[in-house]
């Protein structure tokens, strides 16, 4: 089953977040190993977006509150049992 939001296919949690935010998640959270220059540019872009959309933080808080209040059964999440891992025999071990 495929899920589309506003005409865009959402495959992962990050896709849903990006579509909800209207911006890449990495813009707000950063990426591992970014340089100080990259971080400064990212934060500058984030400030520009917030200047254009001052209501964005309030909208995000409302979205987060709805998610927290949503009963877990509405998420339709099913835990899957993981198969036991088989360990390879150690070298030199008696079989």
Short mmCIF file of N, CA and C in Angstrom, two decimals, residues 52-92:
data_model
loop_
_atom_site.label_atom_id
_atom_site.label_comp_id
_atom_site.label_asym_id
_atom_site.label_seq_id
_atom_site.Cartn_x
_atom_site.Cartn_y
_atom_site.Cartn_z
N UNK A 52 9.80 34.10 7.51
CA UNK A 52 8.70 34.08 6.54
C UNK A 52 7.46 33.39 7.09
N UNK A 53 7.65 32.47 8.03
CA UNK A 53 6.53 31.70 8.59
C UNK A 53 6.58 31.73 10.12
N UNK A 54 6.29 32.87 10.73
CA UNK A 54 6.39 32.98 12.19
C UNK A 54 5.42 32.05 12.94
N UNK A 55 4.39 31.57 12.26
CA UNK A 55 3.43 30.67 12.91
C UNK A 55 3.92 29.23 12.96
N UNK A 56 5.01 28.93 12.28
CA UNK A 56 5.49 27.56 12.17
C UNK A 56 5.75 26.88 13.52
N UNK A 57 6.44 27.49 14.47
CA UNK A 57 6.65 26.81 15.76
C UNK A 57 5.35 26.44 16.46
N UNK A 58 4.36 27.32 16.42
CA UNK A 58 3.08 27.02 17.05
C UNK A 58 2.37 25.87 16.34
N UNK A 59 2.44 25.86 15.00
CA UNK A 59 1.84 24.77 14.24
C UNK A 59 2.49 23.44 14.59
N UNK A 60 3.81 23.44 14.72
CA UNK A 60 4.52 22.20 15.04
C UNK A 60 4.18 21.70 16.44
N UNK A 61 4.01 22.60 17.38
CA UNK A 61 3.63 22.21 18.73
C UNK A 61 2.23 21.59 18.72
N UNK A 62 1.31 22.16 17.94
CA UNK A 62 -0.04 21.60 17.84
C UNK A 62 0.01 20.20 17.23
N UNK A 63 0.83 20.01 16.18
CA UNK A 63 0.96 18.70 15.55
C UNK A 63 1.51 17.69 16.55
N UNK A 64 2.56 18.08 17.27
CA UNK A 64 3.17 17.18 18.26
C UNK A 64 2.17 16.82 19.35
N UNK A 65 1.38 17.79 19.79
CA UNK A 65 0.38 17.52 20.84
C UNK A 65 -0.66 16.52 20.35
N UNK A 66 -1.07 16.63 19.08
CA UNK A 66 -2.04 15.68 18.54
C UNK A 66 -1.46 14.27 18.49
N UNK A 67 -0.20 14.18 18.11
CA UNK A 67 0.44 12.86 18.04
C UNK A 67 0.51 12.24 19.42
N UNK A 68 0.87 13.03 20.42
CA UNK A 68 0.97 12.52 21.79
C UNK A 68 -0.39 12.09 22.31
N UNK A 69 -1.43 12.81 21.94
CA UNK A 69 -2.77 12.49 22.42
C UNK A 69 -3.43 11.35 21.66
N UNK A 70 -2.88 10.96 20.52
CA UNK A 70 -3.48 9.92 19.69
C UNK A 70 -3.36 8.57 20.39
N UNK A 71 -4.48 7.89 20.56
CA UNK A 71 -4.40 6.56 21.18
C UNK A 71 -3.52 5.63 20.35
N UNK A 72 -2.67 4.84 21.01
CA UNK A 72 -1.73 3.97 20.30
C UNK A 72 -2.41 3.03 19.29
N UNK A 73 -3.65 2.59 19.59
CA UNK A 73 -4.31 1.67 18.67
C UNK A 73 -4.59 2.31 17.31
N UNK A 74 -4.62 3.64 17.25
CA UNK A 74 -4.84 4.31 15.96
C UNK A 74 -3.60 4.29 15.08
N UNK A 75 -2.45 4.03 15.68
CA UNK A 75 -1.22 3.97 14.89
C UNK A 75 -1.11 2.66 14.12
N UNK A 76 -1.91 1.65 14.52
CA UNK A 76 -1.90 0.36 13.84
C UNK A 76 -0.50 -0.23 13.76
N UNK A 77 0.19 -0.22 14.88
CA UNK A 77 1.55 -0.73 14.95
C UNK A 77 1.52 -2.14 15.51
N UNK A 78 2.21 -3.03 14.85
CA UNK A 78 2.29 -4.41 15.29
C UNK A 78 3.75 -4.75 15.51
N UNK A 79 4.09 -5.24 16.68
CA UNK A 79 5.46 -5.67 16.95
C UNK A 79 5.72 -6.98 16.24
N UNK A 80 6.84 -7.04 15.58
CA UNK A 80 7.22 -8.26 14.88
C UNK A 80 8.32 -8.95 15.66
N UNK A 81 8.20 -10.26 15.79
CA UNK A 81 9.24 -11.03 16.48
C UNK A 81 10.47 -11.09 15.59
N UNK A 82 11.61 -10.88 16.19
CA UNK A 82 12.86 -10.98 15.44
C UNK A 82 13.40 -12.39 15.55
N UNK A 83 13.85 -12.95 14.42
CA UNK A 83 14.44 -14.28 14.50
C UNK A 83 15.75 -14.23 15.28
N UNK A 84 16.04 -15.31 15.99
CA UNK A 84 17.28 -15.38 16.76
C UNK A 84 18.46 -15.34 15.79
N UNK A 85 19.50 -14.63 16.19
CA UNK A 85 20.70 -14.54 15.35
C UNK A 85 21.53 -15.80 15.52
N UNK A 86 22.03 -16.28 14.44
CA UNK A 86 22.95 -17.41 14.51
C UNK A 86 24.36 -16.86 14.46
N UNK A 87 25.14 -17.29 15.39
CA UNK A 87 26.53 -16.85 15.43
C UNK A 87 27.38 -17.82 14.64
N UNK A 88 28.31 -17.27 13.88
CA UNK A 88 29.24 -18.10 13.14
C UNK A 88 30.21 -18.75 14.13
N UNK A 89 30.59 -20.00 13.89
CA UNK A 89 31.52 -20.66 14.80
C UNK A 89 32.85 -19.92 14.81
N UNK A 90 33.45 -19.85 16.00
CA UNK A 90 34.75 -19.20 16.13
C UNK A 90 35.81 -20.03 15.44
N UNK A 91 36.77 -19.33 14.89
CA UNK A 91 37.88 -20.03 14.24
C UNK A 91 38.64 -20.84 15.29
N UNK A 92 38.96 -22.06 14.93
CA UNK A 92 39.73 -22.91 15.83
C UNK A 92 38.88 -23.61 16.87
#
